[in-house]
């Protein structure tokens, strides 16, 4: 009988020249029954990269997809960045400048005394009431009517048009802190088109109704970010575009300053997402396209792939699964059909490799766990139990030369009780340790003669299997 070295598969995650972590299936010509380790190692690392959200200030829950990076040749380290999930709604709570701006929404009602002074129709006079509010302008029927200037005791001032005692028409309102509003008024409130200046740093330019931002407008932030779109009651509501200082953009629907509904997020040189949002996160169906050409199309839940989906690699390789997975750009994996949960494979699935290899079985937390079958180039097949990505427990290994092992495995190697069937009809039954026969065993030869005893020097050589002098 001839010793045949059989390829050993090692599935590991490696890093390519671009810095992407890859799932690589490599074959090593080191598979021999004897002194060399006899076994089959399958290592699947469960630390998938996270799709993160990152922005400096007003983050509309965009994702920054970061791949895992290797710390060294044997260990993977998840290079995480701090996740920032600030929406404009949250910013509205914390931004003192914007809070001051909103508090001034009722400035007309608070400062407008609606004072009536009878000095003749159409005459311009300057008067002071008991609250030291000064008015210099036109009157009609004893009410402020026409153009005038109204000064308030707190230092605010209005210059513009009045109608029947109220601020109506075009005017400018100057705040004591240097802010100003230029635009239209109706019944003492901002209504129509107008522009609000916040010390020339923050500016709103758009439509008002009943003293609040309602309709279409543009809101500028001091860090260079801006929102252009629809407003309702001082909040982003409806369709709009948010442009970030770093160049990212979100185009889509908003509700109460948070992206909700259909939308598209662009991140130059990183990714593009088009799909559903809910409560500021990707929820529902969507398409995520990475800068390298990889693409996921399917269901999302809380910013993760979750539900039915297809992952297509830029080399036309494809991932097709259920309940989502954060997947690596690798040059060996072709497609994965199966069940996923919270961004990792969990449940039954089939992983196809471009070189023809295939795993069909159970997953847990992104690794082969439970019952499964592994095919290598349609020549080598393992059918049995997996744990943490390796053969662990009872299983059967079929070799391309006709040999077969039926027994226990540990960490990818023969360990425990097992039976080895050679293609030459020699059967060995006994105990194995680290891939080698160990201690006492029983041989059944083609002529059905049996031999039972200890192995000489704990070494078993199929070439000398018929030479009984090698055994004690």
GROMACS .gro file of C-alpha atoms in nm:
model
  472
    1UNK     CA    1   0.000   0.000   0.000
    2UNK     CA    2   0.128   0.346  -0.090
    3UNK     CA    3   0.128   0.642   0.141
    4UNK     CA    4  -0.061   0.929  -0.017
    5UNK     CA    5  -0.044   1.277   0.115
    6UNK     CA    6  -0.385   1.431   0.112
    7UNK     CA    7  -0.444   1.802   0.100
    8UNK     CA    8  -0.543   1.957   0.426
    9UNK     CA    9  -0.787   2.246   0.424
   10UNK     CA   10  -0.738   2.536   0.654
   11UNK     CA   11  -1.009   2.801   0.655
   12UNK     CA   12  -0.877   3.121   0.806
   13UNK     CA   13  -0.934   3.489   0.779
   14UNK     CA   14  -0.638   3.673   0.625
   15UNK     CA   15  -0.568   4.027   0.519
   16UNK     CA   16  -0.505   4.112   0.152
   17UNK     CA   17  -0.293   4.391   0.001
   18UNK     CA   18  -0.578   4.636   0.026
   19UNK     CA   19  -0.609   4.586   0.401
   20UNK     CA   20  -0.939   4.396   0.379
   21UNK     CA   21  -0.986   4.096   0.603
   22UNK     CA   22  -1.062   3.787   0.395
   23UNK     CA   23  -1.199   3.439   0.451
   24UNK     CA   24  -0.942   3.223   0.278
   25UNK     CA   25  -0.952   2.847   0.224
   26UNK     CA   26  -0.599   2.721   0.170
   27UNK     CA   27  -0.478   2.371   0.091
   28UNK     CA   28  -0.156   2.243   0.239
   29UNK     CA   29   0.028   1.932   0.122
   30UNK     CA   30   0.095   1.816   0.476
   31UNK     CA   31  -0.177   1.559   0.526
   32UNK     CA   32  -0.030   1.223   0.624
   33UNK     CA   33  -0.112   0.945   0.862
   34UNK     CA   34   0.192   0.892   1.079
   35UNK     CA   35   0.427   1.127   1.259
   36UNK     CA   36   0.274   1.425   1.085
   37UNK     CA   37  -0.056   1.549   1.218
   38UNK     CA   38  -0.343   1.372   1.049
   39UNK     CA   39  -0.648   1.588   1.058
   40UNK     CA   40  -0.857   1.856   0.900
   41UNK     CA   41  -0.866   2.203   1.047
   42UNK     CA   42  -1.142   2.447   0.967
   43UNK     CA   43  -1.109   2.779   1.139
   44UNK     CA   44  -1.381   3.035   1.100
   45UNK     CA   45  -1.336   3.351   1.305
   46UNK     CA   46  -1.666   3.488   1.431
   47UNK     CA   47  -1.556   3.843   1.477
   48UNK     CA   48  -1.729   4.004   1.187
   49UNK     CA   49  -1.670   4.374   1.123
   50UNK     CA   50  -1.932   4.619   1.240
   51UNK     CA   51  -2.126   4.860   1.029
   52UNK     CA   52  -2.080   5.169   1.238
   53UNK     CA   53  -2.221   5.514   1.240
   54UNK     CA   54  -1.971   5.794   1.262
   55UNK     CA   55  -1.985   6.168   1.229
   56UNK     CA   56  -1.844   6.458   1.428
   57UNK     CA   57  -2.164   6.634   1.534
   58UNK     CA   58  -2.502   6.597   1.369
   59UNK     CA   59  -2.508   6.234   1.255
   60UNK     CA   60  -2.823   6.113   1.087
   61UNK     CA   61  -2.738   5.756   1.180
   62UNK     CA   62  -2.516   5.691   0.880
   63UNK     CA   63  -2.292   5.386   0.879
   64UNK     CA   64  -1.922   5.374   0.863
   65UNK     CA   65  -1.844   5.020   0.751
   66UNK     CA   66  -1.510   4.920   0.904
   67UNK     CA   67  -1.346   4.588   0.824
   68UNK     CA   68  -1.159   4.388   1.086
   69UNK     CA   69  -0.783   4.425   1.074
   70UNK     CA   70  -0.532   4.161   1.177
   71UNK     CA   71  -0.320   4.232   1.479
   72UNK     CA   72  -0.070   3.963   1.380
   73UNK     CA   73  -0.056   3.648   1.168
   74UNK     CA   74  -0.255   3.440   1.415
   75UNK     CA   75  -0.492   3.677   1.590
   76UNK     CA   76  -0.770   3.899   1.465
   77UNK     CA   77  -0.843   4.227   1.629
   78UNK     CA   78  -1.165   4.417   1.570
   79UNK     CA   79  -1.062   4.773   1.487
   80UNK     CA   80  -1.364   4.953   1.619
   81UNK     CA   81  -1.418   5.325   1.618
   82UNK     CA   82  -1.639   5.502   1.868
   83UNK     CA   83  -1.996   5.504   1.744
   84UNK     CA   84  -2.162   5.843   1.732
   85UNK     CA   85  -2.536   5.830   1.695
   86UNK     CA   86  -2.628   6.200   1.719
   87UNK     CA   87  -2.933   6.304   1.525
   88UNK     CA   88  -3.038   6.660   1.466
   89UNK     CA   89  -3.319   6.603   1.712
   90UNK     CA   90  -3.066   6.530   1.982
   91UNK     CA   91  -2.866   6.828   1.867
   92UNK     CA   92  -3.176   7.045   1.912
   93UNK     CA   93  -3.176   6.942   2.278
   94UNK     CA   94  -2.810   7.018   2.337
   95UNK     CA   95  -2.723   7.307   2.106
   96UNK     CA   96  -2.747   7.623   2.317
   97UNK     CA   97  -2.736   7.846   2.012
   98UNK     CA   98  -3.026   7.669   1.852
   99UNK     CA   99  -3.219   7.663   2.179
  100UNK     CA  100  -3.182   8.040   2.203
  101UNK     CA  101  -3.302   8.060   1.847
  102UNK     CA  102  -3.613   7.854   1.922
  103UNK     CA  103  -3.692   8.050   2.237
  104UNK     CA  104  -3.717   8.358   2.022
  105UNK     CA  105  -3.988   8.203   1.808
  106UNK     CA  106  -4.247   8.379   2.024
  107UNK     CA  107  -4.065   8.711   2.032
  108UNK     CA  108  -4.350   8.898   1.867
  109UNK     CA  109  -4.610   8.782   2.117
  110UNK     CA  110  -4.376   8.846   2.408
  111UNK     CA  111  -4.268   9.198   2.308
  112UNK     CA  112  -4.557   9.329   2.099
  113UNK     CA  113  -4.770   9.541   2.331
  114UNK     CA  114  -5.017   9.636   2.056
  115UNK     CA  115  -5.021   9.990   2.192
  116UNK     CA  116  -5.281  10.227   2.050
  117UNK     CA  117  -5.187  10.596   2.034
  118UNK     CA  118  -5.424  10.849   1.874
  119UNK     CA  119  -5.208  11.116   1.713
  120UNK     CA  120  -5.383  11.138   1.376
  121UNK     CA  121  -5.399  10.916   1.073
  122UNK     CA  122  -5.086  10.880   0.868
  123UNK     CA  123  -4.873  11.094   1.098
  124UNK     CA  124  -4.530  10.987   1.217
  125UNK     CA  125  -4.461  11.033   1.586
  126UNK     CA  126  -4.233  10.882   1.847
  127UNK     CA  127  -4.403  10.781   2.167
  128UNK     CA  128  -4.318  10.594   2.485
  129UNK     CA  129  -4.569  10.382   2.677
  130UNK     CA  130  -4.562  10.294   3.044
  131UNK     CA  131  -4.343   9.986   2.965
  132UNK     CA  132  -4.085  10.208   2.792
  133UNK     CA  133  -4.171  10.066   2.448
  134UNK     CA  134  -4.097  10.325   2.180
  135UNK     CA  135  -4.269  10.352   1.846
  136UNK     CA  136  -4.179  10.591   1.567
  137UNK     CA  137  -4.395  10.553   1.262
  138UNK     CA  138  -4.729  10.582   1.089
  139UNK     CA  139  -5.078  10.544   1.235
  140UNK     CA  140  -5.426  10.488   1.104
  141UNK     CA  141  -5.742  10.502   1.311
  142UNK     CA  142  -5.533  10.525   1.624
  143UNK     CA  143  -5.335  10.212   1.548
  144UNK     CA  144  -4.989  10.155   1.414
  145UNK     CA  145  -5.036  10.122   1.042
  146UNK     CA  146  -4.783  10.157   0.764
  147UNK     CA  147  -4.409  10.185   0.816
  148UNK     CA  148  -4.253  10.232   1.155
  149UNK     CA  149  -3.988  10.149   1.412
  150UNK     CA  150  -4.077   9.974   1.736
  151UNK     CA  151  -3.824   9.960   2.020
  152UNK     CA  152  -3.867   9.727   2.316
  153UNK     CA  153  -3.745   9.770   2.670
  154UNK     CA  154  -3.527   9.457   2.646
  155UNK     CA  155  -3.322   9.611   2.364
  156UNK     CA  156  -3.496   9.437   2.072
  157UNK     CA  157  -3.615   9.649   1.779
  158UNK     CA  158  -3.844   9.608   1.482
  159UNK     CA  159  -3.830   9.810   1.161
  160UNK     CA  160  -4.094   9.751   0.899
  161UNK     CA  161  -4.459   9.742   0.816
  162UNK     CA  162  -4.759   9.749   1.048
  163UNK     CA  163  -5.127   9.684   0.988
  164UNK     CA  164  -5.408   9.769   1.229
  165UNK     CA  165  -5.176   9.785   1.525
  166UNK     CA  166  -4.989   9.463   1.456
  167UNK     CA  167  -4.667   9.381   1.281
  168UNK     CA  168  -4.769   9.280   0.928
  169UNK     CA  169  -4.577   9.278   0.602
  170UNK     CA  170  -4.206   9.308   0.535
  171UNK     CA  171  -3.971   9.398   0.817
  172UNK     CA  172  -3.652   9.342   1.012
  173UNK     CA  173  -3.646   9.232   1.375
  174UNK     CA  174  -3.321   9.302   1.561
  175UNK     CA  175  -3.248   9.104   1.876
  176UNK     CA  176  -3.050   9.257   2.158
  177UNK     CA  177  -2.783   8.986   2.124
  178UNK     CA  178  -2.710   9.080   1.763
  179UNK     CA  179  -2.936   8.827   1.589
  180UNK     CA  180  -3.186   8.947   1.332
  181UNK     CA  181  -3.476   8.826   1.124
  182UNK     CA  182  -3.548   8.969   0.781
  183UNK     CA  183  -3.870   8.874   0.611
  184UNK     CA  184  -4.246   8.858   0.621
  185UNK     CA  185  -4.481   8.890   0.918
  186UNK     CA  186  -4.850   8.826   0.969
  187UNK     CA  187  -5.050   8.920   1.278
  188UNK     CA  188  -4.734   8.973   1.480
  189UNK     CA  189  -4.576   8.642   1.385
  190UNK     CA  190  -4.325   8.538   1.125
  191UNK     CA  191  -4.519   8.404   0.829
  192UNK     CA  192  -4.405   8.375   0.471
  193UNK     CA  193  -4.048   8.390   0.352
  194UNK     CA  194  -3.771   8.506   0.581
  195UNK     CA  195  -3.409   8.476   0.685
  196UNK     CA  196  -3.280   8.441   1.039
  197UNK     CA  197  -2.919   8.538   1.116
  198UNK     CA  198  -2.748   8.414   1.429
  199UNK     CA  199  -2.452   8.646   1.467
  200UNK     CA  200  -2.369   8.562   1.106
  201UNK     CA  201  -2.287   8.204   1.208
  202UNK     CA  202  -2.611   8.007   1.201
  203UNK     CA  203  -2.876   8.106   0.948
  204UNK     CA  204  -3.219   7.984   0.851
  205UNK     CA  205  -3.349   8.090   0.513
  206UNK     CA  206  -3.696   7.975   0.420
  207UNK     CA  207  -4.064   7.974   0.494
  208UNK     CA  208  -4.247   8.047   0.819
  209UNK     CA  209  -4.602   7.996   0.936
  210UNK     CA  210  -4.749   8.100   1.270
  211UNK     CA  211  -4.406   8.206   1.392
  212UNK     CA  212  -4.238   7.873   1.325
  213UNK     CA  213  -4.036   7.718   1.048
  214UNK     CA  214  -4.295   7.561   0.820
  215UNK     CA  215  -4.252   7.481   0.455
  216UNK     CA  216  -3.928   7.473   0.260
  217UNK     CA  217  -3.605   7.616   0.394
  218UNK     CA  218  -3.233   7.586   0.456
  219UNK     CA  219  -3.077   7.555   0.801
  220UNK     CA  220  -2.704   7.623   0.832
  221UNK     CA  221  -2.484   7.497   1.117
  222UNK     CA  222  -2.174   7.669   1.245
  223UNK     CA  223  -1.956   7.369   1.156
  224UNK     CA  224  -2.044   7.397   0.789
  225UNK     CA  225  -2.320   7.138   0.781
  226UNK     CA  226  -2.662   7.227   0.645
  227UNK     CA  227  -3.010   7.093   0.588
  228UNK     CA  228  -3.220   7.186   0.287
  229UNK     CA  229  -3.575   7.065   0.267
  230UNK     CA  230  -3.913   7.067   0.434
  231UNK     CA  231  -3.990   7.189   0.786
  232UNK     CA  232  -4.286   7.152   1.016
  233UNK     CA  233  -4.308   7.328   1.351
  234UNK     CA  234  -3.934   7.400   1.367
  235UNK     CA  235  -3.835   7.041   1.287
  236UNK     CA  236  -3.710   6.862   0.981
  237UNK     CA  237  -4.025   6.697   0.852
  238UNK     CA  238  -4.079   6.573   0.499
  239UNK     CA  239  -3.818   6.540   0.227
  240UNK     CA  240  -3.479   6.702   0.253
  241UNK     CA  241  -3.104   6.685   0.204
  242UNK     CA  242  -2.852   6.694   0.488
  243UNK     CA  243  -2.493   6.771   0.392
  244UNK     CA  244  -2.218   6.692   0.641
  245UNK     CA  245  -1.897   6.881   0.687
  246UNK     CA  246  -1.698   6.573   0.582
  247UNK     CA  247  -1.878   6.550   0.247
  248UNK     CA  248  -2.136   6.285   0.335
  249UNK     CA  249  -2.495   6.346   0.225
  250UNK     CA  250  -2.837   6.210   0.314
  251UNK     CA  251  -3.124   6.255   0.068
  252UNK     CA  252  -3.464   6.142   0.181
  253UNK     CA  253  -3.745   6.164   0.430
  254UNK     CA  254  -3.733   6.306   0.782
  255UNK     CA  255  -3.964   6.298   1.080
  256UNK     CA  256  -3.898   6.519   1.383
  257UNK     CA  257  -3.539   6.581   1.271
  258UNK     CA  258  -3.462   6.209   1.228
  259UNK     CA  259  -3.435   6.022   0.900
  260UNK     CA  260  -3.751   5.815   0.863
  261UNK     CA  261  -3.892   5.660   0.548
  262UNK     CA  262  -3.713   5.625   0.217
  263UNK     CA  263  -3.368   5.773   0.184
  264UNK     CA  264  -3.023   5.755   0.028
  265UNK     CA  265  -2.697   5.807   0.215
  266UNK     CA  266  -2.380   5.888   0.022
  267UNK     CA  267  -2.036   5.859   0.176
  268UNK     CA  268  -1.765   5.934  -0.081
  269UNK     CA  269  -1.501   5.664  -0.118
  270UNK     CA  270  -1.681   5.446   0.139
  271UNK     CA  271  -2.034   5.338   0.055
  272UNK     CA  272  -2.383   5.426  -0.063
  273UNK     CA  273  -2.708   5.314   0.098
  274UNK     CA  274  -3.054   5.341  -0.053
  275UNK     CA  275  -3.356   5.210   0.130
  276UNK     CA  276  -3.578   5.233   0.434
  277UNK     CA  277  -3.511   5.417   0.759
  278UNK     CA  278  -3.697   5.405   1.087
  279UNK     CA  279  -3.607   5.601   1.400
  280UNK     CA  280  -3.284   5.715   1.240
  281UNK     CA  281  -3.158   5.367   1.156
  282UNK     CA  282  -3.171   5.139   0.857
  283UNK     CA  283  -3.480   4.927   0.908
  284UNK     CA  284  -3.661   4.750   0.627
  285UNK     CA  285  -3.537   4.684   0.278
  286UNK     CA  286  -3.233   4.850   0.130
  287UNK     CA  287  -2.922   4.828  -0.086
  288UNK     CA  288  -2.574   4.893   0.053
  289UNK     CA  289  -2.297   4.934  -0.203
  290UNK     CA  290  -1.935   4.956  -0.085
  291UNK     CA  291  -1.665   5.158  -0.252
  292UNK     CA  292  -1.489   4.840  -0.367
  293UNK     CA  293  -1.799   4.726  -0.554
  294UNK     CA  294  -1.937   4.479  -0.300
  295UNK     CA  295  -2.312   4.507  -0.258
  296UNK     CA  296  -2.577   4.383  -0.015
  297UNK     CA  297  -2.942   4.390  -0.111
  298UNK     CA  298  -3.203   4.278   0.137
  299UNK     CA  299  -3.349   4.333   0.481
  300UNK     CA  300  -3.202   4.550   0.756
  301UNK     CA  301  -3.277   4.580   1.125
  302UNK     CA  302  -3.119   4.844   1.348
  303UNK     CA  303  -2.845   4.912   1.092
  304UNK     CA  304  -2.752   4.545   1.050
  305UNK     CA  305  -2.819   4.293   0.776
  306UNK     CA  306  -3.114   4.105   0.919
  307UNK     CA  307  -3.364   3.896   0.725
  308UNK     CA  308  -3.346   3.776   0.368
  309UNK     CA  309  -3.070   3.923   0.160
  310UNK     CA  310  -2.810   3.881  -0.112
  311UNK     CA  311  -2.446   3.983  -0.081
  312UNK     CA  312  -2.270   4.017  -0.416
  313UNK     CA  313  -1.892   4.052  -0.430
  314UNK     CA  314  -1.722   4.285  -0.677
  315UNK     CA  315  -1.584   3.980  -0.861
  316UNK     CA  316  -1.939   3.858  -0.928
  317UNK     CA  317  -1.931   3.633  -0.624
  318UNK     CA  318  -2.255   3.633  -0.437
  319UNK     CA  319  -2.393   3.599  -0.084
  320UNK     CA  320  -2.754   3.491  -0.052
  321UNK     CA  321  -2.892   3.447   0.295
  322UNK     CA  322  -3.160   3.505   0.552
  323UNK     CA  323  -3.157   3.723   0.865
  324UNK     CA  324  -2.842   3.909   0.753
  325UNK     CA  325  -2.467   3.899   0.804
  326UNK     CA  326  -2.181   4.144   0.807
  327UNK     CA  327  -1.959   3.976   0.550
  328UNK     CA  328  -1.598   4.008   0.444
  329UNK     CA  329  -1.471   4.094   0.101
  330UNK     CA  330  -1.283   3.774   0.029
  331UNK     CA  331  -1.170   3.611  -0.287
  332UNK     CA  332  -1.273   3.255  -0.195
  333UNK     CA  333  -1.624   3.282  -0.057
  334UNK     CA  334  -1.881   3.277  -0.332
  335UNK     CA  335  -2.226   3.270  -0.178
  336UNK     CA  336  -2.396   3.192   0.148
  337UNK     CA  337  -2.755   3.071   0.168
  338UNK     CA  338  -2.893   3.039   0.515
  339UNK     CA  339  -3.028   3.183   0.834
  340UNK     CA  340  -2.877   3.484   1.010
  341UNK     CA  341  -2.949   3.688   1.316
  342UNK     CA  342  -2.811   4.018   1.443
  343UNK     CA  343  -2.550   4.040   1.173
  344UNK     CA  344  -2.406   3.687   1.199
  345UNK     CA  345  -2.487   3.343   1.056
  346UNK     CA  346  -2.706   3.153   1.300
  347UNK     CA  347  -2.894   2.839   1.210
  348UNK     CA  348  -2.873   2.631   0.895
  349UNK     CA  349  -2.684   2.751   0.593
  350UNK     CA  350  -2.471   2.667   0.292
  351UNK     CA  351  -2.143   2.846   0.226
  352UNK     CA  352  -2.008   2.815  -0.127
  353UNK     CA  353  -1.647   2.883  -0.220
  354UNK     CA  354  -1.532   2.990  -0.564
  355UNK     CA  355  -1.284   2.701  -0.579
  356UNK     CA  356  -1.566   2.448  -0.551
  357UNK     CA  357  -1.550   2.387  -0.176
  358UNK     CA  358  -1.872   2.394   0.019
  359UNK     CA  359  -1.998   2.383   0.377
  360UNK     CA  360  -2.353   2.265   0.437
  361UNK     CA  361  -2.467   2.269   0.796
  362UNK     CA  362  -2.534   2.468   1.108
  363UNK     CA  363  -2.390   2.803   1.213
  364UNK     CA  364  -2.371   2.977   1.547
  365UNK     CA  365  -2.234   3.328   1.597
  366UNK     CA  366  -2.076   3.323   1.254
  367UNK     CA  367  -1.892   2.991   1.288
  368UNK     CA  368  -1.953   2.631   1.189
  369UNK     CA  369  -2.129   2.486   1.494
  370UNK     CA  370  -2.344   2.175   1.510
  371UNK     CA  371  -2.403   1.919   1.238
  372UNK     CA  372  -2.249   1.985   0.901
  373UNK     CA  373  -2.075   1.857   0.591
  374UNK     CA  374  -1.764   2.001   0.429
  375UNK     CA  375  -1.669   1.928   0.070
  376UNK     CA  376  -1.322   2.003  -0.069
  377UNK     CA  377  -1.298   2.018  -0.445
  378UNK     CA  378  -1.554   1.736  -0.450
  379UNK     CA  379  -1.280   1.501  -0.332
  380UNK     CA  380  -1.257   1.526   0.045
  381UNK     CA  381  -1.573   1.529   0.253
  382UNK     CA  382  -1.638   1.552   0.624
  383UNK     CA  383  -1.979   1.470   0.767
  384UNK     CA  384  -2.025   1.522   1.137
  385UNK     CA  385  -2.016   1.769   1.422
  386UNK     CA  386  -1.848   2.109   1.428
  387UNK     CA  387  -1.761   2.341   1.712
  388UNK     CA  388  -1.609   2.689   1.678
  389UNK     CA  389  -1.536   2.628   1.311
  390UNK     CA  390  -1.352   2.296   1.352
  391UNK     CA  391  -1.429   1.927   1.351
  392UNK     CA  392  -1.530   1.847   1.709
  393UNK     CA  393  -1.725   1.542   1.816
  394UNK     CA  394  -1.827   1.243   1.610
  395UNK     CA  395  -1.780   1.252   1.237
  396UNK     CA  396  -1.681   1.072   0.920
  397UNK     CA  397  -1.402   1.187   0.690
  398UNK     CA  398  -1.381   1.063   0.333
  399UNK     CA  399  -1.050   1.097   0.144
  400UNK     CA  400  -1.015   1.116  -0.231
  401UNK     CA  401  -0.800   0.799  -0.236
  402UNK     CA  402  -1.080   0.594  -0.086
  403UNK     CA  403  -0.963   0.602   0.277
  404UNK     CA  404  -1.221   0.680   0.545
  405UNK     CA  405  -1.215   0.765   0.913
  406UNK     CA  406  -1.520   0.719   1.133
  407UNK     CA  407  -1.481   0.835   1.489
  408UNK     CA  408  -1.416   1.122   1.724
  409UNK     CA  409  -1.252   1.455   1.642
  410UNK     CA  410  -1.111   1.735   1.850
  411UNK     CA  411  -1.002   2.072   1.709
  412UNK     CA  412  -0.995   1.928   1.359
  413UNK     CA  413  -0.787   1.618   1.438
  414UNK     CA  414  -0.857   1.250   1.507
  415UNK     CA  415  -0.894   1.230   1.885
  416UNK     CA  416  -1.064   0.956   2.081
  417UNK     CA  417  -1.206   0.627   1.962
  418UNK     CA  418  -1.228   0.571   1.590
  419UNK     CA  419  -1.206   0.334   1.296
  420UNK     CA  420  -0.980   0.393   0.997
  421UNK     CA  421  -1.068   0.214   0.673
  422UNK     CA  422  -0.791   0.210   0.415
  423UNK     CA  423  -0.854   0.182   0.045
  424UNK     CA  424  -0.655  -0.145   0.063
  425UNK     CA  425  -0.921  -0.297   0.291
  426UNK     CA  426  -0.711  -0.274   0.607
  427UNK     CA  427  -0.916  -0.165   0.907
  428UNK     CA  428  -0.772  -0.019   1.224
  429UNK     CA  429  -0.990   0.020   1.532
  430UNK     CA  430  -0.855   0.195   1.835
  431UNK     CA  431  -0.770   0.519   2.005
  432UNK     CA  432  -0.630   0.826   1.836
  433UNK     CA  433  -0.446   1.123   1.978
  434UNK     CA  434  -0.367   1.442   1.784
  435UNK     CA  435  -0.430   1.266   1.456
  436UNK     CA  436  -0.223   0.951   1.524
  437UNK     CA  437  -0.314   0.599   1.640
  438UNK     CA  438  -0.231   0.573   2.007
  439UNK     CA  439  -0.156   0.277   2.233
  440UNK     CA  440  -0.354  -0.041   2.183
  441UNK     CA  441  -0.546  -0.113   1.865
  442UNK     CA  442  -0.692  -0.387   1.647
  443UNK     CA  443  -0.611  -0.450   1.281
  444UNK     CA  444  -0.824  -0.646   1.038
  445UNK     CA  445  -0.636  -0.744   0.723
  446UNK     CA  446  -0.776  -0.824   0.378
  447UNK     CA  447  -0.743  -1.195   0.450
  448UNK     CA  448  -0.963  -1.128   0.758
  449UNK     CA  449  -0.673  -1.208   0.992
  450UNK     CA  450  -0.678  -0.995   1.302
  451UNK     CA  451  -0.396  -0.844   1.501
  452UNK     CA  452  -0.439  -0.679   1.837
  453UNK     CA  453  -0.161  -0.519   2.034
  454UNK     CA  454   0.046  -0.213   2.106
  455UNK     CA  455   0.205  -0.001   1.840
  456UNK     CA  456   0.583  -0.016   1.832
  457UNK     CA  457   0.733   0.319   1.931
  458UNK     CA  458   0.380   0.460   1.911
  459UNK     CA  459   0.429   0.479   1.536
  460UNK     CA  460   0.203   0.340   1.272
  461UNK     CA  461   0.323   0.304   0.912
  462UNK     CA  462   0.079   0.180   0.650
  463UNK     CA  463   0.367   0.062   0.430
  464UNK     CA  464   0.476  -0.187   0.696
  465UNK     CA  465   0.130  -0.279   0.809
  466UNK     CA  466   0.173  -0.642   0.703
  467UNK     CA  467   0.504  -0.681   0.888
  468UNK     CA  468   0.390  -0.804   1.223
  469UNK     CA  469   0.745  -0.787   1.358
  470UNK     CA  470   0.687  -0.415   1.388
  471UNK     CA  471   0.437  -0.478   1.664
  472UNK     CA  472   0.499  -0.619   2.006
   0.00000   0.00000   0.00000
